[in-house]
Coordinates of C-alpha atoms and ligand atoms in Angstrom, one line a residue:
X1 CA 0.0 0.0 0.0
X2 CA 2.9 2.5 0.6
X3 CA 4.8 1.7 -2.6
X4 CA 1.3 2.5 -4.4
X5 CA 1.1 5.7 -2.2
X6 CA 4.3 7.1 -2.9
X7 CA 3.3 6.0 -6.8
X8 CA 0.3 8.3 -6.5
X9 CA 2.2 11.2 -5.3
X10 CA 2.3 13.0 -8.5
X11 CA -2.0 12.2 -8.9
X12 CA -2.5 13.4 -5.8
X13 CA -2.1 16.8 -6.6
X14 CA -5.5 17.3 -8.2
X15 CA -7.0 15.6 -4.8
X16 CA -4.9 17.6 -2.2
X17 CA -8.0 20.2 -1.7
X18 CA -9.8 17.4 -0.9
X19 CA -7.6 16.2 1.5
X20 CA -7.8 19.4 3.7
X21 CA -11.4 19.6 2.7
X22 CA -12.0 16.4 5.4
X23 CA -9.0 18.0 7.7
X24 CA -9.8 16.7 11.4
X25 CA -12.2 19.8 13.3
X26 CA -13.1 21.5 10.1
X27 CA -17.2 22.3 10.2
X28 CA -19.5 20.9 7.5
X29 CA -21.5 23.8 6.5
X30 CA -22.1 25.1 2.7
X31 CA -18.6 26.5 2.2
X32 CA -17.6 22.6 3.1
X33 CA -20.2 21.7 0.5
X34 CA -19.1 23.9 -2.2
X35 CA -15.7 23.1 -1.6
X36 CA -16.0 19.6 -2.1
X37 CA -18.1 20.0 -5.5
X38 CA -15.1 22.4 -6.6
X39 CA -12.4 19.7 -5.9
X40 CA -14.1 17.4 -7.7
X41 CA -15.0 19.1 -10.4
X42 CA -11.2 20.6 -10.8
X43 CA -10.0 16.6 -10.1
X44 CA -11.9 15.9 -13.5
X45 CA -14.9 13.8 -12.1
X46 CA -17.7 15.3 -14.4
X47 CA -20.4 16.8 -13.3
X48 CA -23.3 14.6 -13.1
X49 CA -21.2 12.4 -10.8
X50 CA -20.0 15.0 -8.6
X51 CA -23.7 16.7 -8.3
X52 CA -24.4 12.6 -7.7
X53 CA -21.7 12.3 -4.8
X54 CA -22.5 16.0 -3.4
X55 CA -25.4 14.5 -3.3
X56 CA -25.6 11.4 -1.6
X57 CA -22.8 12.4 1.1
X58 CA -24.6 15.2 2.3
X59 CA -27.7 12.9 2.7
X60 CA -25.3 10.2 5.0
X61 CA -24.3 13.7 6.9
X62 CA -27.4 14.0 7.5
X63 CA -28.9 10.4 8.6
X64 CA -25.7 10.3 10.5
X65 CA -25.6 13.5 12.3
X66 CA -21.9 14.3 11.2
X67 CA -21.3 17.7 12.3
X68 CA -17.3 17.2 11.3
X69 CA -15.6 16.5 8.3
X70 CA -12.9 14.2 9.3
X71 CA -15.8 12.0 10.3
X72 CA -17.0 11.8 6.9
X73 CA -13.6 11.1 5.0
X74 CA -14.5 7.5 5.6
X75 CA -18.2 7.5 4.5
X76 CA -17.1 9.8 1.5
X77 CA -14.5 6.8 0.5
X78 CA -16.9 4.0 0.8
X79 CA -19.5 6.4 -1.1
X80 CA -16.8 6.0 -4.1
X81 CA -15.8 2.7 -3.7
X82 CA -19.4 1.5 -3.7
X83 CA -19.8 3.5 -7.0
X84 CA -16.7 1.8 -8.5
X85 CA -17.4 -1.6 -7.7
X86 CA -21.1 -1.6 -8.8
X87 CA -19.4 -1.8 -12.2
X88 CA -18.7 -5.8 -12.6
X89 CA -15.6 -6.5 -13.0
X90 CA -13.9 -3.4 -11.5
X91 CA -10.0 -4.1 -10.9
X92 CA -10.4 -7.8 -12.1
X93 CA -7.2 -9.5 -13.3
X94 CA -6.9 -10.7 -16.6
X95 CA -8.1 -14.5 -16.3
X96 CA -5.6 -16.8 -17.5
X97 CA -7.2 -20.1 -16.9
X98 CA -7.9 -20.8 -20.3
X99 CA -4.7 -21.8 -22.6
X100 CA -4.1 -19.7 -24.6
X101 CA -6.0 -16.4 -23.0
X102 CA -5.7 -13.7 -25.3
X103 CA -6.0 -10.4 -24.7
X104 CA -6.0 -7.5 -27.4
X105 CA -5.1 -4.1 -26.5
X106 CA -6.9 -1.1 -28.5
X107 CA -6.6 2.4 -28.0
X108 CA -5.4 5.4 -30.4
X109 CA -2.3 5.9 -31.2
X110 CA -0.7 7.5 -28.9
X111 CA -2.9 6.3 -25.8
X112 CA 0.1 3.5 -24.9
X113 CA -1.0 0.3 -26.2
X114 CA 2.5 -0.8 -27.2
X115 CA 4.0 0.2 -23.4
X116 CA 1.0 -1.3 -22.1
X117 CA 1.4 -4.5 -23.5
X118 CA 4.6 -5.0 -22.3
X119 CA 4.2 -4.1 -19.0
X120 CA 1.2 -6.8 -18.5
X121 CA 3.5 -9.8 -20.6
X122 CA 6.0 -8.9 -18.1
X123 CA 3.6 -8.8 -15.3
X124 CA 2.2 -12.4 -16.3
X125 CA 5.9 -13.6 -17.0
X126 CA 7.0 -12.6 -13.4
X127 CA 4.0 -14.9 -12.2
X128 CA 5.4 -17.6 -13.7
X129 CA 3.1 -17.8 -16.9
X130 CA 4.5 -18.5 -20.7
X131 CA 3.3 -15.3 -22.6
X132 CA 3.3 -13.8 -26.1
X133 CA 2.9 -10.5 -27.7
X134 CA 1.4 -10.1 -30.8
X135 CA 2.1 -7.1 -33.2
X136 CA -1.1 -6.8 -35.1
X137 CA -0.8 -2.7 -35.3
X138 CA 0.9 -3.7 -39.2
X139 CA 0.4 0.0 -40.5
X140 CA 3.2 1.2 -37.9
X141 CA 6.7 0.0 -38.4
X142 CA 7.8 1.8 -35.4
X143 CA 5.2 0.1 -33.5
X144 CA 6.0 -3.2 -34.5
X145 CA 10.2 -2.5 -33.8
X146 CA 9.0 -1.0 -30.7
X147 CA 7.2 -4.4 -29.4
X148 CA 10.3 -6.1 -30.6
X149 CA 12.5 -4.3 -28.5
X150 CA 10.2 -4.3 -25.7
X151 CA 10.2 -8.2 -26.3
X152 CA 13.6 -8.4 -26.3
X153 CA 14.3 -6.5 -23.0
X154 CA 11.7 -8.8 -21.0
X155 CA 12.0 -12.0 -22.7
X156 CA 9.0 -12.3 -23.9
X157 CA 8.7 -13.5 -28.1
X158 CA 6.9 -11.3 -30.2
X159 CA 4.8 -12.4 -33.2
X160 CA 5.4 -10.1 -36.1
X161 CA 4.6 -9.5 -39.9
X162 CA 6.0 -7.3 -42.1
X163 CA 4.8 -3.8 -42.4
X164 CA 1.6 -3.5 -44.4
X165 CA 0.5 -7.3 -43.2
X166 CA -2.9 -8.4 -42.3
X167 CA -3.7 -7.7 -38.6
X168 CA -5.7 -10.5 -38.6
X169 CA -2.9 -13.1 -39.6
X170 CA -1.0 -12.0 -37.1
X171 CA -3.0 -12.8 -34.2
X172 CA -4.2 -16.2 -36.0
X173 CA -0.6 -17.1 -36.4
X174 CA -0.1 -15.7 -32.6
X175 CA -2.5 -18.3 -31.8
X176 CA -1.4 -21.4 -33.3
X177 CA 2.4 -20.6 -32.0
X178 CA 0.8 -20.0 -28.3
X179 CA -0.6 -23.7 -28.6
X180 CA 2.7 -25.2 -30.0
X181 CA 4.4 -23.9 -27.4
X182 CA 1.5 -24.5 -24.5
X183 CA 1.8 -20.8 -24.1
X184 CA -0.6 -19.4 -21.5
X185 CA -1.2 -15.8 -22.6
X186 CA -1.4 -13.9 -26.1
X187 CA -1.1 -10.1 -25.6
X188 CA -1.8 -8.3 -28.9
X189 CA -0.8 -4.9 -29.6
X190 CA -3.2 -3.3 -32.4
X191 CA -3.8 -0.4 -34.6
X192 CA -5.4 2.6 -33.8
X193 CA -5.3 5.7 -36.8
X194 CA -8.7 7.1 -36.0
X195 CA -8.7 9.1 -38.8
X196 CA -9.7 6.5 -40.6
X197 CA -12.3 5.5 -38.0
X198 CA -14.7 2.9 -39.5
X199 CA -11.6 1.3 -41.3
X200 CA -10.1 0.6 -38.2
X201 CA -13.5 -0.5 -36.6
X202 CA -13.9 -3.0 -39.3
X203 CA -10.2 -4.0 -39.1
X204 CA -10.2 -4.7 -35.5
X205 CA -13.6 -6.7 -35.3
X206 CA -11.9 -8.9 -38.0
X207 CA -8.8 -9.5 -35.5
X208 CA -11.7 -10.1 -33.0
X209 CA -13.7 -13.0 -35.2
X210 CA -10.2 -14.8 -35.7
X211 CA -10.0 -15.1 -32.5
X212 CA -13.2 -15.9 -31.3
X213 CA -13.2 -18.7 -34.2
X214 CA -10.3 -20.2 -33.5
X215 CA -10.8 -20.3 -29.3
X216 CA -14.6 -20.8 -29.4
X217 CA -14.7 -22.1 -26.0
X218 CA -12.4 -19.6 -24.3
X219 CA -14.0 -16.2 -24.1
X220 CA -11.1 -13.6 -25.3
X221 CA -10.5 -9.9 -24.1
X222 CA -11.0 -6.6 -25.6
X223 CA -9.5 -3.9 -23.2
X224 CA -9.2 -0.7 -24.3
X225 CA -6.1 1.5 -23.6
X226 CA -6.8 5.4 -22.4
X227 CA -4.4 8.0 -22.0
X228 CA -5.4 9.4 -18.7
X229 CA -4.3 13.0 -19.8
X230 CA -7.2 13.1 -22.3
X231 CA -9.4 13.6 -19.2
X232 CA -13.2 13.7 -20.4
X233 CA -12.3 13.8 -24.1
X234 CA -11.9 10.1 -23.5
X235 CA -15.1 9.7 -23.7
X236 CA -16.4 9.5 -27.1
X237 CA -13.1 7.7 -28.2
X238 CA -14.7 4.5 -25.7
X239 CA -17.5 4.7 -27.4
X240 CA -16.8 4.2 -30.6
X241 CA -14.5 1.1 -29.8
X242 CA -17.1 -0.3 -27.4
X243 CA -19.5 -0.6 -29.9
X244 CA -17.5 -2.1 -32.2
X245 CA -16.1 -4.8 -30.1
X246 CA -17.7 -4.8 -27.1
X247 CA -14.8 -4.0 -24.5
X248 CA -14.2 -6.0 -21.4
X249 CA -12.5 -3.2 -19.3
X250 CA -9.9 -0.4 -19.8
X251 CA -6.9 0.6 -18.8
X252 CA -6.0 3.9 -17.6
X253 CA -2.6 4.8 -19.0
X254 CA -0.2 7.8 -17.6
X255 CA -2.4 8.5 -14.7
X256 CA 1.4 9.5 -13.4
X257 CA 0.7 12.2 -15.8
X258 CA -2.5 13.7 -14.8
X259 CA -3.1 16.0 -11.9
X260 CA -6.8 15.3 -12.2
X261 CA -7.3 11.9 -10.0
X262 CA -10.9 11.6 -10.8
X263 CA -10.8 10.6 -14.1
X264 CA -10.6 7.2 -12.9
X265 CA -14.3 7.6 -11.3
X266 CA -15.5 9.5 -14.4
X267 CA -14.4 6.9 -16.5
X268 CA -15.8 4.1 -15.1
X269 CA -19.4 5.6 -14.7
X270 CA -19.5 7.6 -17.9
X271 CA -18.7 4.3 -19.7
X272 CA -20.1 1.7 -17.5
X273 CA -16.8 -0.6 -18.1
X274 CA -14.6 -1.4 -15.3
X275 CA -11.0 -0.3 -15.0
X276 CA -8.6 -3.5 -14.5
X277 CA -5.3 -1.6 -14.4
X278 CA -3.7 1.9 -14.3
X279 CA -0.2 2.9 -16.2
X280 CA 2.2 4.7 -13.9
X281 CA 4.4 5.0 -15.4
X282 CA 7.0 4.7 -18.7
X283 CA 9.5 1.3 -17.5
X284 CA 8.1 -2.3 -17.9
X285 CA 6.9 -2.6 -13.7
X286 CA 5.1 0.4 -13.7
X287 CA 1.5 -0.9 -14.2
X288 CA -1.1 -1.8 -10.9
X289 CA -3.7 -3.6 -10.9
X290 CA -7.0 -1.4 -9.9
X291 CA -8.1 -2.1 -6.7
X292 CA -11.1 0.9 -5.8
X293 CA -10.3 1.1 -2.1
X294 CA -6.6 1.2 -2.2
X295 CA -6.4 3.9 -4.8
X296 CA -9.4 5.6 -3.2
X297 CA -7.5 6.0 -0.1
X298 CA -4.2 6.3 -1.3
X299 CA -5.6 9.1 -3.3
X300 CA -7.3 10.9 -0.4
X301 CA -4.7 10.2 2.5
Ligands
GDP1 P1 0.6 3.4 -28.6 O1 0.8 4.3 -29.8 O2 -0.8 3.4 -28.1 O3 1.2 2.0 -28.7 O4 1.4 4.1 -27.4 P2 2.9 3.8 -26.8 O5 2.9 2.6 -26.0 O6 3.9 3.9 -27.8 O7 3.0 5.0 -25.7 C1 3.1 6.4 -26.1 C2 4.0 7.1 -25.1 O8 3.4 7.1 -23.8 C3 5.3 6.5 -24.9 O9 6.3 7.5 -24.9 C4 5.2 5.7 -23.6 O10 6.5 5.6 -23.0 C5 4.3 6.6 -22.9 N1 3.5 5.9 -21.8 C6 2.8 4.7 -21.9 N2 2.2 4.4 -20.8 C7 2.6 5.3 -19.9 C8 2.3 5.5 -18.4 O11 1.6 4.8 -17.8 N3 2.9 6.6 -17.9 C9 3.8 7.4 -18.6 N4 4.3 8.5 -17.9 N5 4.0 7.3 -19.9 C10 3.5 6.2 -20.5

């Protein structure tokens, strides 16, 4: 909890207010009130949710005759938590029960879907399981020398075609090399130029259908990467990969980066889709799983 703490220094600036807001003898009156709906509105948690949290907090004051804030810190933390982990499948680990498991990361360009899927094959290698990466973002040839290297440096061997190849034969391929070798995990780096939007769309679905036809019985993933800088223009980005491939989960990337904490709570009830891990950074170890309360507190302590 304390290595995660110090990890959440730099996010913690966006919360700090709020911090001081639930400072030990400070009175709950309006100025407390409008103070907490600034904070959260400044840490990047929408408005809807923090009129929703205002809300229901000053409700629980209420039933429970809190005159001072301190008091409520807890309540307030549960209040969020609660809201996090309505959404199924909040902070989940990728399941890798089924052989092969196969994950595909999506996400524009940019977000960190190469960094990202590094980071989990080393993750998964540490715990002692056999993974692969799969380079089905073809279109990039940085992005496919960039999983190599990032292959090389962990250990972990990287499926690749040539620049220009089809997406879809890479992850097939991918496949059929994860069950030579009795691999348990394919990790698949993918395209994401969304200028060319419904291109994509199609493209990735395709890389989707492979799978799902080749592992019928072993329900894949679809998590989509999100830079956590983008704040709430994240939003309609999700949306147009969630309906294309329905998306298990997300990862928040470069919340390191942010000052604005609450994207985390923003994203997972303006989308509805839980957040599994968070990015903290740029080296291979820098990605936790996201556990609600533990981030919650860490966040507010
Ligand atoms: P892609 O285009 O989606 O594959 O994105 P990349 O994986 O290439 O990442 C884009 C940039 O973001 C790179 O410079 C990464 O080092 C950086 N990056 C990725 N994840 C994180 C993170 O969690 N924290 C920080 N600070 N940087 C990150």
């Amino acid at each position: 909890f304390d290595a995660l703490k110090e990890k959440l220094q730099n996010v913690k600036k966006g919360w700090l207010g709020l911090g001081s807001l639930f400072a030990p003898g400070k009175k709950i009156d309006e100025s407390f009130w409008d103070g907490l709906e600034e904070q959260l509105l400044l840490g990047d948690v929408g408005v809807d949710l923090t009129d929703e949290l205002v809300a229901e907090l000053r409700q629980e004051a209420k039933k429970s005759n809190i005159k001072d804030a301190s008091a409520l810190k807890e309540k307030f933390v549960d209040l969020i938590v609660r809201k996090l982990e309505e959404i199924p499948g909040m902070g989940k680990p990728i399941e890798t029960k089924n052989k092969p498991a196969v994950v595909l990361l999506v996400g524009v360009n940019g977000s960190g879907k190469t960094t990202t899927a590094a980071k989990l094959a080393s993750k998964f290698t540490s715990e002692g399981k056999k993974v692969l990466l799969a380079a089905a973002d073809t279109y990039r040839a940085a992005a496919i020398d960039q999983l190599k290297v990032w292959g090389e440096k962990i250990g972990v061997r990287v499926v690749a075609h040539d620049v220009g190849g089809d997406p879809a034969a890479v992850i097939y391929d991918a496949i059929e090399s994860a069950v030579a070798s009795d691999a348990d995990l394919v990790i698949s780096d993918t395209a994401g130029r969304l200028h060319t939007k419904h291109n994509l769309m199609e493209e990735l679905k395709k890389v989707k259908r492979v799978v799902e036809r080749r592992l019928p019985e072993e329900p894949s993933e679809s998590l989509l990467v999100l830079d956590a800088v983008m704040g709430q223009n994240a939003f309609y980005q999700a949306e147009v990969f969630n309906e294309a491939l329905s998306l298990t989960g997300v990862i928040l990337a470069k919340y390191d980066n942010t000052a604005k904490g609450g994207i985390i709570l923003a994203v997972a009830q303006r989308m509805s889709l839980p957040i599994r891990y968070v990015g903290l950074g740029e080296g291979s170890e820098d990605l936790e799983l996201f556990e609600p309360r533990s981030f919650v507190e860490a966040l507010l302590s």
